[in-house]
Amino acid sequence: IRDGDLSVTATDMEVELVAHQSLEGGEAGEITVPARKLIDICRALPSDAGVDFTLQDGRVTLRSGRSRFTLSTLPASEYPSTEILKEGTRLRVERAALKRVLELTHFSMAHQDVRYYLNGLLLELSPERLRTVATDGHRLALAELEMATGVEGETRQFIVPRKGIAELLRLLGGGEETVEVAIGENAIQANLDDVRLTSKLIDGRFPDYTRVIPSAAQCDKHVGVDRELLRQSLARASILSNEKYRAVRLSLEAGRLRIVANNPEQEEAEDEVEVDYDGEALEIGFNVSYMLDALAALPSERAELYLSDPSSSCLIQPEGRADCRYVIMPMRL
């Protein structure tokens, strides 16, 4: 507490959150209390209840109505804290726009991969563009936002860990307000209203993702389809897919796409959806979960699929746009 302002800091040494709240009265001072116990106490009190805190003899007492709680403490001087980033890359971006490009890509991050740099999301800044990229080695998601970033010269890349992205998405909300983002050598910091989020960066080199994104010109099979109809067909077929490998077989021919899934119990699901396609027939396999994730995120009513042969990746993007792209590697059938 300082000058009528209450600041609450929490950290797990990877992500730090600092929230501010104005107070009426209150003596200046600082102390550390058990976070989970404090949260549980506050949640158990009525939503409109006031709370009084008293620090005495190294213990904090909370009083609210007829309730009283005494918590143990630790010296605040021993609590780890992160300084406000004053140097590095800085940008201001609309909250809703930043949230959108994160939501379009974050689900493709790896989970506890030994290639630690895949367990995060790439923020790539060029003078005229903010780009987000995530991949787990089997699929890739890319989204970009045209904006003046203030970055001069070469493109800069930063890898934000999964936990930092999750907290940032939770805090962003919507709206046209801007969020200030500062990126230093080892950390990224975002200031949102009365909350400051700081996350460590992953020290690693993100793979050259541009090498695995096929261009539409490289694919001789172009499929146009209603996004929601395809998503529903895949969801139905996935019910009987192998629970471990989640494979589905796509059989493409003029005017239609047949989807087949089966499992070790000799059960089979088959579905079909109309498509805009008049090329040669193709059979190819994919992880249905990856397909469903991409289609659920796609920001358009119709999807465009670009394919070439059974051993080549599929490119999925919204109709008539290239600011959002998904690449999914095929599976052996």
GROMACS .gro file of C-alpha atoms in nm:
model
  333
    1ILE     CA    1   0.000   0.000   0.000
    2ARG     CA    2   0.139   0.338  -0.098
    3ASP     CA    3  -0.030   0.679  -0.143
    4GLY     CA    4  -0.382   0.536  -0.147
    5ASP     CA    5  -0.295   0.263  -0.398
    6LEU     CA    6  -0.308  -0.109  -0.326
    7SER     CA    7  -0.089  -0.324  -0.549
    8VAL     CA    8  -0.115  -0.703  -0.543
    9THR     CA    9   0.165  -0.907  -0.700
   10ALA     CA   10   0.166  -1.279  -0.779
   11THR     CA   11   0.427  -1.484  -0.964
   12ASP     CA   12   0.532  -1.842  -1.036
   13MET     CA   13   0.875  -1.723  -1.157
   14GLU     CA   14   0.763  -1.756  -1.520
   15VAL     CA   15   0.465  -1.521  -1.526
   16GLU     CA   16   0.404  -1.223  -1.297
   17LEU     CA   17   0.082  -1.026  -1.252
   18VAL     CA   18   0.055  -0.693  -1.073
   19ALA     CA   19  -0.293  -0.548  -1.012
   20HIS     CA   20  -0.372  -0.204  -0.869
   21GLN     CA   21  -0.675  -0.081  -0.676
   22SER     CA   22  -0.732   0.262  -0.524
   23LEU     CA   23  -0.804   0.273  -0.151
   24GLU     CA   24  -0.961   0.514   0.092
   25GLY     CA   25  -0.723   0.544   0.383
   26GLY     CA   26  -0.490   0.267   0.488
   27GLU     CA   27  -0.135   0.282   0.620
   28ALA     CA   28   0.162   0.243   0.388
   29GLY     CA   29   0.337  -0.092   0.402
   30GLU     CA   30   0.392  -0.426   0.230
   31ILE     CA   31   0.369  -0.792   0.324
   32THR     CA   32   0.343  -1.136   0.164
   33VAL     CA   33   0.048  -1.369   0.236
   34PRO     CA   34  -0.057  -1.719   0.111
   35ALA     CA   35  -0.232  -1.651  -0.221
   36ARG     CA   36  -0.464  -1.953  -0.243
   37LYS     CA   37  -0.589  -1.915   0.114
   38LEU     CA   38  -0.653  -1.543   0.065
   39ILE     CA   39  -0.846  -1.606  -0.258
   40ASP     CA   40  -1.055  -1.882  -0.099
   41ILE     CA   41  -1.142  -1.655   0.193
   42CYS     CA   42  -1.248  -1.369  -0.033
   43ARG     CA   43  -1.457  -1.602  -0.250
   44ALA     CA   44  -1.634  -1.739   0.055
   45LEU     CA   45  -1.743  -1.391   0.168
   46PRO     CA   46  -2.052  -1.216   0.026
   47SER     CA   47  -1.972  -1.032  -0.298
   48ASP     CA   48  -2.057  -0.692  -0.149
   49ALA     CA   49  -1.875  -0.746   0.182
   50GLY     CA   50  -1.600  -0.512   0.293
   51VAL     CA   51  -1.271  -0.650   0.423
   52ASP     CA   52  -1.034  -0.495   0.679
   53PHE     CA   53  -0.669  -0.604   0.691
   54THR     CA   54  -0.451  -0.560   0.999
   55LEU     CA   55  -0.082  -0.651   1.021
   56GLN     CA   56   0.048  -0.720   1.369
   57ASP     CA   57   0.333  -0.934   1.505
   58GLY     CA   58   0.406  -1.084   1.166
   59ARG     CA   59   0.049  -1.201   1.100
   60VAL     CA   60  -0.233  -1.056   0.891
   61THR     CA   61  -0.586  -1.052   1.029
   62LEU     CA   62  -0.884  -1.020   0.794
   63ARG     CA   63  -1.217  -0.905   0.934
   64SER     CA   64  -1.545  -0.895   0.749
   65GLY     CA   65  -1.870  -0.870   0.941
   66ARG     CA   66  -1.860  -1.143   1.206
   67SER     CA   67  -1.585  -1.337   1.029
   68ARG     CA   68  -1.218  -1.322   1.125
   69PHE     CA   69  -0.917  -1.494   0.966
   70THR     CA   70  -0.550  -1.485   1.066
   71LEU     CA   71  -0.285  -1.567   0.807
   72SER     CA   72   0.087  -1.625   0.835
   73THR     CA   73   0.318  -1.392   0.642
   74LEU     CA   74   0.665  -1.362   0.495
   75PRO     CA   75   0.875  -1.046   0.457
   76ALA     CA   76   0.792  -0.865   0.133
   77SER     CA   77   1.161  -0.790   0.083
   78GLU     CA   78   1.219  -1.160   0.010
   79TYR     CA   79   0.948  -1.175  -0.258
   80PRO     CA   80   1.080  -1.190  -0.618
   81SER     CA   81   0.965  -0.905  -0.840
   82THR     CA   82   1.018  -0.788  -1.197
   83GLU     CA   83   1.112  -0.434  -1.288
   84ILE     CA   84   0.912  -0.235  -1.542
   85LEU     CA   85   1.072  -0.280  -1.883
   86LYS     CA   86   1.217   0.052  -1.998
   87GLU     CA   87   1.427  -0.066  -2.292
   88GLY     CA   88   1.354  -0.290  -2.589
   89THR     CA   89   1.079  -0.313  -2.849
   90ARG     CA   90   0.756  -0.128  -2.771
   91LEU     CA   91   0.423  -0.118  -2.952
   92ARG     CA   92   0.060  -0.020  -2.899
   93VAL     CA   93  -0.208  -0.243  -3.045
   94GLU     CA   94  -0.586  -0.262  -3.022
   95ARG     CA   95  -0.692  -0.520  -2.764
   96ALA     CA   96  -0.949  -0.696  -2.981
   97ALA     CA   97  -0.706  -0.721  -3.272
   98LEU     CA   98  -0.428  -0.867  -3.057
   99LYS     CA   99  -0.668  -1.114  -2.898
  100ARG     CA  100  -0.790  -1.220  -3.243
  101VAL     CA  101  -0.447  -1.311  -3.382
  102LEU     CA  102  -0.361  -1.496  -3.060
  103GLU     CA  103  -0.688  -1.693  -3.065
  104LEU     CA  104  -0.632  -1.786  -3.429
  105THR     CA  105  -0.300  -1.954  -3.350
  106HIS     CA  106  -0.242  -2.041  -2.983
  107PHE     CA  107  -0.401  -2.389  -3.000
  108SER     CA  108  -0.121  -2.515  -3.227
  109MET     CA  109   0.148  -2.471  -2.960
  110ALA     CA  110   0.320  -2.792  -2.848
  111HIS     CA  111   0.259  -2.948  -2.505
  112GLN     CA  112   0.576  -3.025  -2.308
  113ASP     CA  113   0.778  -3.098  -2.622
  114VAL     CA  114   1.149  -3.166  -2.580
  115ARG     CA  115   1.193  -2.902  -2.848
  116TYR     CA  116   1.123  -2.637  -2.587
  117TYR     CA  117   1.095  -2.355  -2.842
  118LEU     CA  118   0.774  -2.518  -2.973
  119ASN     CA  119   0.608  -2.487  -2.630
  120GLY     CA  120   0.536  -2.122  -2.701
  121LEU     CA  121   0.400  -1.883  -2.959
  122LEU     CA  122   0.613  -1.679  -3.196
  123LEU     CA  123   0.557  -1.304  -3.209
  124GLU     CA  124   0.716  -1.169  -3.524
  125LEU     CA  125   0.739  -0.795  -3.577
  126SER     CA  126   0.824  -0.629  -3.905
  127PRO     CA  127   0.782  -0.256  -3.977
  128GLU     CA  128   0.431  -0.301  -4.121
  129ARG     CA  129   0.306  -0.626  -3.966
  130LEU     CA  130   0.252  -0.822  -3.645
  131ARG     CA  131   0.248  -1.196  -3.705
  132THR     CA  132   0.172  -1.483  -3.465
  133VAL     CA  133   0.284  -1.839  -3.541
  134ALA     CA  134   0.248  -2.164  -3.347
  135THR     CA  135   0.342  -2.520  -3.436
  136ASP     CA  136   0.381  -2.856  -3.264
  137GLY     CA  137   0.568  -3.016  -3.552
  138HIS     CA  138   0.254  -3.178  -3.699
  139ARG     CA  139   0.049  -2.867  -3.770
  140LEU     CA  140   0.109  -2.495  -3.798
  141ALA     CA  141  -0.111  -2.189  -3.747
  142LEU     CA  142  -0.029  -1.839  -3.869
  143ALA     CA  143  -0.217  -1.511  -3.837
  144GLU     CA  144  -0.110  -1.158  -3.913
  145LEU     CA  145  -0.221  -0.805  -3.841
  146GLU     CA  146  -0.133  -0.518  -4.070
  147MET     CA  147  -0.016  -0.230  -3.852
  148ALA     CA  148   0.269   0.012  -3.800
  149THR     CA  149   0.472  -0.162  -3.530
  150GLY     CA  150   0.741   0.102  -3.495
  151VAL     CA  151   1.005  -0.163  -3.563
  152GLU     CA  152   1.277  -0.045  -3.797
  153GLY     CA  153   1.504  -0.258  -4.010
  154GLU     CA  154   1.510  -0.636  -3.977
  155THR     CA  155   1.218  -0.848  -3.858
  156ARG     CA  156   1.231  -0.933  -3.488
  157GLN     CA  157   1.115  -1.259  -3.335
  158PHE     CA  158   1.016  -1.342  -2.977
  159ILE     CA  159   0.884  -1.671  -2.835
  160VAL     CA  160   0.627  -1.632  -2.555
  161PRO     CA  161   0.564  -1.946  -2.343
  162ARG     CA  162   0.226  -2.115  -2.329
  163LYS     CA  163   0.144  -1.987  -1.980
  164GLY     CA  164   0.219  -1.627  -2.075
  165ILE     CA  165  -0.009  -1.651  -2.379
  166ALA     CA  166  -0.288  -1.808  -2.172
  167GLU     CA  167  -0.275  -1.527  -1.914
  168LEU     CA  168  -0.260  -1.257  -2.182
  169LEU     CA  169  -0.566  -1.401  -2.358
  170ARG     CA  170  -0.753  -1.412  -2.028
  171LEU     CA  171  -0.678  -1.047  -1.956
  172LEU     CA  172  -0.728  -0.896  -2.301
  173GLY     CA  173  -1.104  -0.917  -2.327
  174GLY     CA  174  -1.246  -0.719  -2.618
  175GLY     CA  175  -1.292  -0.356  -2.700
  176GLU     CA  176  -1.111  -0.095  -2.902
  177GLU     CA  177  -0.882   0.016  -2.619
  178THR     CA  178  -0.513  -0.023  -2.685
  179VAL     CA  179  -0.269  -0.233  -2.491
  180GLU     CA  180   0.092  -0.131  -2.444
  181VAL     CA  181   0.340  -0.411  -2.502
  182ALA     CA  182   0.710  -0.391  -2.419
  183ILE     CA  183   0.949  -0.669  -2.518
  184GLY     CA  184   1.295  -0.687  -2.367
  185GLU     CA  185   1.579  -0.933  -2.407
  186ASN     CA  186   1.432  -1.190  -2.167
  187ALA     CA  187   1.073  -1.083  -2.098
  188ILE     CA  188   0.754  -0.941  -2.245
  189GLN     CA  189   0.532  -0.699  -2.054
  190ALA     CA  190   0.175  -0.590  -2.126
  191ASN     CA  191  -0.006  -0.305  -1.950
  192LEU     CA  192  -0.385  -0.336  -1.942
  193ASP     CA  193  -0.579  -0.084  -1.735
  194ASP     CA  194  -0.480  -0.153  -1.374
  195VAL     CA  195  -0.300  -0.481  -1.447
  196ARG     CA  196   0.057  -0.542  -1.562
  197LEU     CA  197   0.151  -0.883  -1.700
  198THR     CA  198   0.514  -0.989  -1.730
  199SER     CA  199   0.620  -1.318  -1.885
  200LYS     CA  200   0.961  -1.463  -1.947
  201LEU     CA  201   1.053  -1.533  -2.307
  202ILE     CA  202   1.173  -1.871  -2.431
  203ASP     CA  203   1.542  -1.857  -2.511
  204GLY     CA  204   1.554  -2.042  -2.840
  205ARG     CA  205   1.534  -2.012  -3.215
  206PHE     CA  206   1.196  -2.072  -3.376
  207PRO     CA  207   1.212  -2.295  -3.686
  208ASP     CA  208   1.185  -2.137  -4.031
  209TYR     CA  209   0.810  -2.182  -4.061
  210THR     CA  210   0.794  -2.029  -4.410
  211ARG     CA  211   0.953  -2.344  -4.552
  212VAL     CA  212   0.658  -2.564  -4.454
  213ILE     CA  213   0.376  -2.338  -4.573
  214PRO     CA  214   0.279  -2.439  -4.926
  215SER     CA  215   0.160  -2.161  -5.151
  216ALA     CA  216  -0.172  -2.192  -5.329
  217ALA     CA  217   0.019  -2.197  -5.658
  218GLN     CA  218   0.214  -2.507  -5.548
  219CYS     CA  219  -0.105  -2.707  -5.490
  220ASP     CA  220  -0.293  -2.834  -5.796
  221LYS     CA  221  -0.608  -2.929  -5.603
  222HIS     CA  222  -0.818  -2.636  -5.480
  223VAL     CA  223  -1.129  -2.715  -5.276
  224GLY     CA  224  -1.396  -2.465  -5.170
  225VAL     CA  225  -1.636  -2.575  -4.896
  226ASP     CA  226  -1.880  -2.441  -4.638
  227ARG     CA  227  -1.669  -2.422  -4.323
  228GLU     CA  228  -1.941  -2.521  -4.077
  229LEU     CA  229  -2.073  -2.810  -4.288
  230LEU     CA  230  -1.723  -2.955  -4.316
  231ARG     CA  231  -1.660  -2.906  -3.944
  232GLN     CA  232  -1.983  -3.086  -3.855
  233SER     CA  233  -1.908  -3.375  -4.092
  234LEU     CA  234  -1.561  -3.418  -3.944
  235ALA     CA  235  -1.700  -3.400  -3.591
  236ARG     CA  236  -1.950  -3.677  -3.665
  237ALA     CA  237  -1.690  -3.901  -3.827
  238SER     CA  238  -1.443  -3.842  -3.543
  239ILE     CA  239  -1.672  -4.020  -3.296
  240LEU     CA  240  -1.553  -4.356  -3.431
  241SER     CA  241  -1.195  -4.261  -3.506
  242ASN     CA  242  -0.902  -4.427  -3.329
  243GLU     CA  243  -0.883  -4.257  -2.988
  244LYS     CA  244  -0.503  -4.250  -2.996
  245TYR     CA  245  -0.423  -4.152  -3.355
  246ARG     CA  246  -0.749  -3.970  -3.446
  247ALA     CA  247  -0.703  -4.046  -3.816
  248VAL     CA  248  -0.970  -3.985  -4.081
  249ARG     CA  249  -0.957  -4.068  -4.451
  250LEU     CA  250  -1.061  -3.794  -4.694
  251SER     CA  251  -1.167  -3.912  -5.040
  252LEU     CA  252  -1.191  -3.617  -5.274
  253GLU     CA  253  -1.359  -3.629  -5.613
  254ALA     CA  254  -1.553  -3.391  -5.833
  255GLY     CA  255  -1.825  -3.216  -5.631
  256ARG     CA  256  -1.790  -3.413  -5.308
  257LEU     CA  257  -1.563  -3.500  -5.019
  258ARG     CA  258  -1.616  -3.833  -4.842
  259ILE     CA  259  -1.491  -3.868  -4.483
  260VAL     CA  260  -1.428  -4.212  -4.333
  261ALA     CA  261  -1.307  -4.301  -3.983
  262ASN     CA  262  -1.262  -4.639  -3.816
  263ASN     CA  263  -1.112  -4.787  -3.502
  264PRO     CA  264  -0.959  -5.112  -3.371
  265GLU     CA  265  -1.308  -5.238  -3.274
  266GLN     CA  266  -1.390  -5.259  -3.647
  267GLU     CA  267  -1.640  -4.974  -3.615
  268GLU     CA  268  -1.669  -4.725  -3.898
  269ALA     CA  269  -1.819  -4.382  -3.960
  270GLU     CA  270  -1.876  -4.230  -4.302
  271ASP     CA  271  -1.994  -3.882  -4.391
  272GLU     CA  272  -2.004  -3.671  -4.703
  273VAL     CA  273  -2.008  -3.300  -4.783
  274GLU     CA  274  -2.053  -3.111  -5.108
  275VAL     CA  275  -1.750  -2.916  -5.227
  276ASP     CA  276  -1.648  -2.691  -5.513
  277TYR     CA  277  -1.395  -2.914  -5.689
  278ASP     CA  278  -1.361  -3.057  -6.039
  279GLY     CA  279  -1.009  -3.202  -6.041
  280GLU     CA  280  -0.861  -3.549  -6.011
  281ALA     CA  281  -0.956  -3.787  -5.730
  282LEU     CA  282  -0.739  -3.794  -5.416
  283GLU     CA  283  -0.727  -4.002  -5.098
  284ILE     CA  284  -0.541  -3.856  -4.801
  285GLY     CA  285  -0.540  -3.899  -4.423
  286PHE     CA  286  -0.530  -3.638  -4.147
  287ASN     CA  287  -0.557  -3.610  -3.771
  288VAL     CA  288  -0.921  -3.506  -3.735
  289SER     CA  289  -0.852  -3.304  -3.418
  290TYR     CA  290  -0.612  -3.080  -3.610
  291MET     CA  291  -0.870  -3.028  -3.885
  292LEU     CA  292  -1.143  -2.945  -3.633
  293ASP     CA  293  -0.923  -2.696  -3.446
  294ALA     CA  294  -0.839  -2.511  -3.767
  295LEU     CA  295  -1.197  -2.500  -3.894
  296ALA     CA  296  -1.331  -2.386  -3.556
  297ALA     CA  297  -1.091  -2.091  -3.558
  298LEU     CA  298  -1.128  -1.998  -3.926
  299PRO     CA  299  -1.284  -1.647  -3.945
  300SER     CA  300  -1.503  -1.699  -4.253
  301GLU     CA  301  -1.815  -1.884  -4.366
  302ARG     CA  302  -1.628  -2.071  -4.637
  303ALA     CA  303  -1.293  -2.246  -4.625
  304GLU     CA  304  -1.037  -2.302  -4.896
  305LEU     CA  305  -0.830  -2.622  -4.890
  306TYR     CA  306  -0.519  -2.658  -5.103
  307LEU     CA  307  -0.382  -3.010  -5.163
  308SER     CA  308  -0.145  -3.180  -5.403
  309ASP     CA  309  -0.081  -3.549  -5.320
  310PRO     CA  310  -0.124  -3.799  -5.030
  311SER     CA  311   0.220  -3.723  -4.886
  312SER     CA  312   0.198  -3.342  -4.893
  313SER     CA  313   0.058  -3.105  -4.633
  314CYS     CA  314  -0.283  -2.940  -4.661
  315LEU     CA  315  -0.316  -2.562  -4.654
  316ILE     CA  316  -0.641  -2.425  -4.509
  317GLN     CA  317  -0.733  -2.058  -4.519
  318PRO     CA  318  -1.044  -1.839  -4.519
  319GLU     CA  319  -1.199  -1.775  -4.858
  320GLY     CA  320  -1.040  -1.484  -5.041
  321ARG     CA  321  -0.795  -1.403  -4.759
  322ALA     CA  322  -0.442  -1.500  -4.665
  323ASP     CA  323  -0.406  -1.325  -4.326
  324CYS     CA  324  -0.483  -1.654  -4.152
  325ARG     CA  325  -0.335  -1.989  -4.261
  326TYR     CA  326  -0.325  -2.342  -4.127
  327VAL     CA  327  -0.094  -2.620  -4.242
  328ILE     CA  328  -0.164  -2.982  -4.145
  329MET     CA  329   0.070  -3.271  -4.220
  330PRO     CA  330  -0.090  -3.585  -4.366
  331MET     CA  331  -0.105  -3.924  -4.195
  332ARG     CA  332  -0.031  -4.262  -4.346
  333LEU     CA  333  -0.351  -4.454  -4.408
   0.00000   0.00000   0.00000
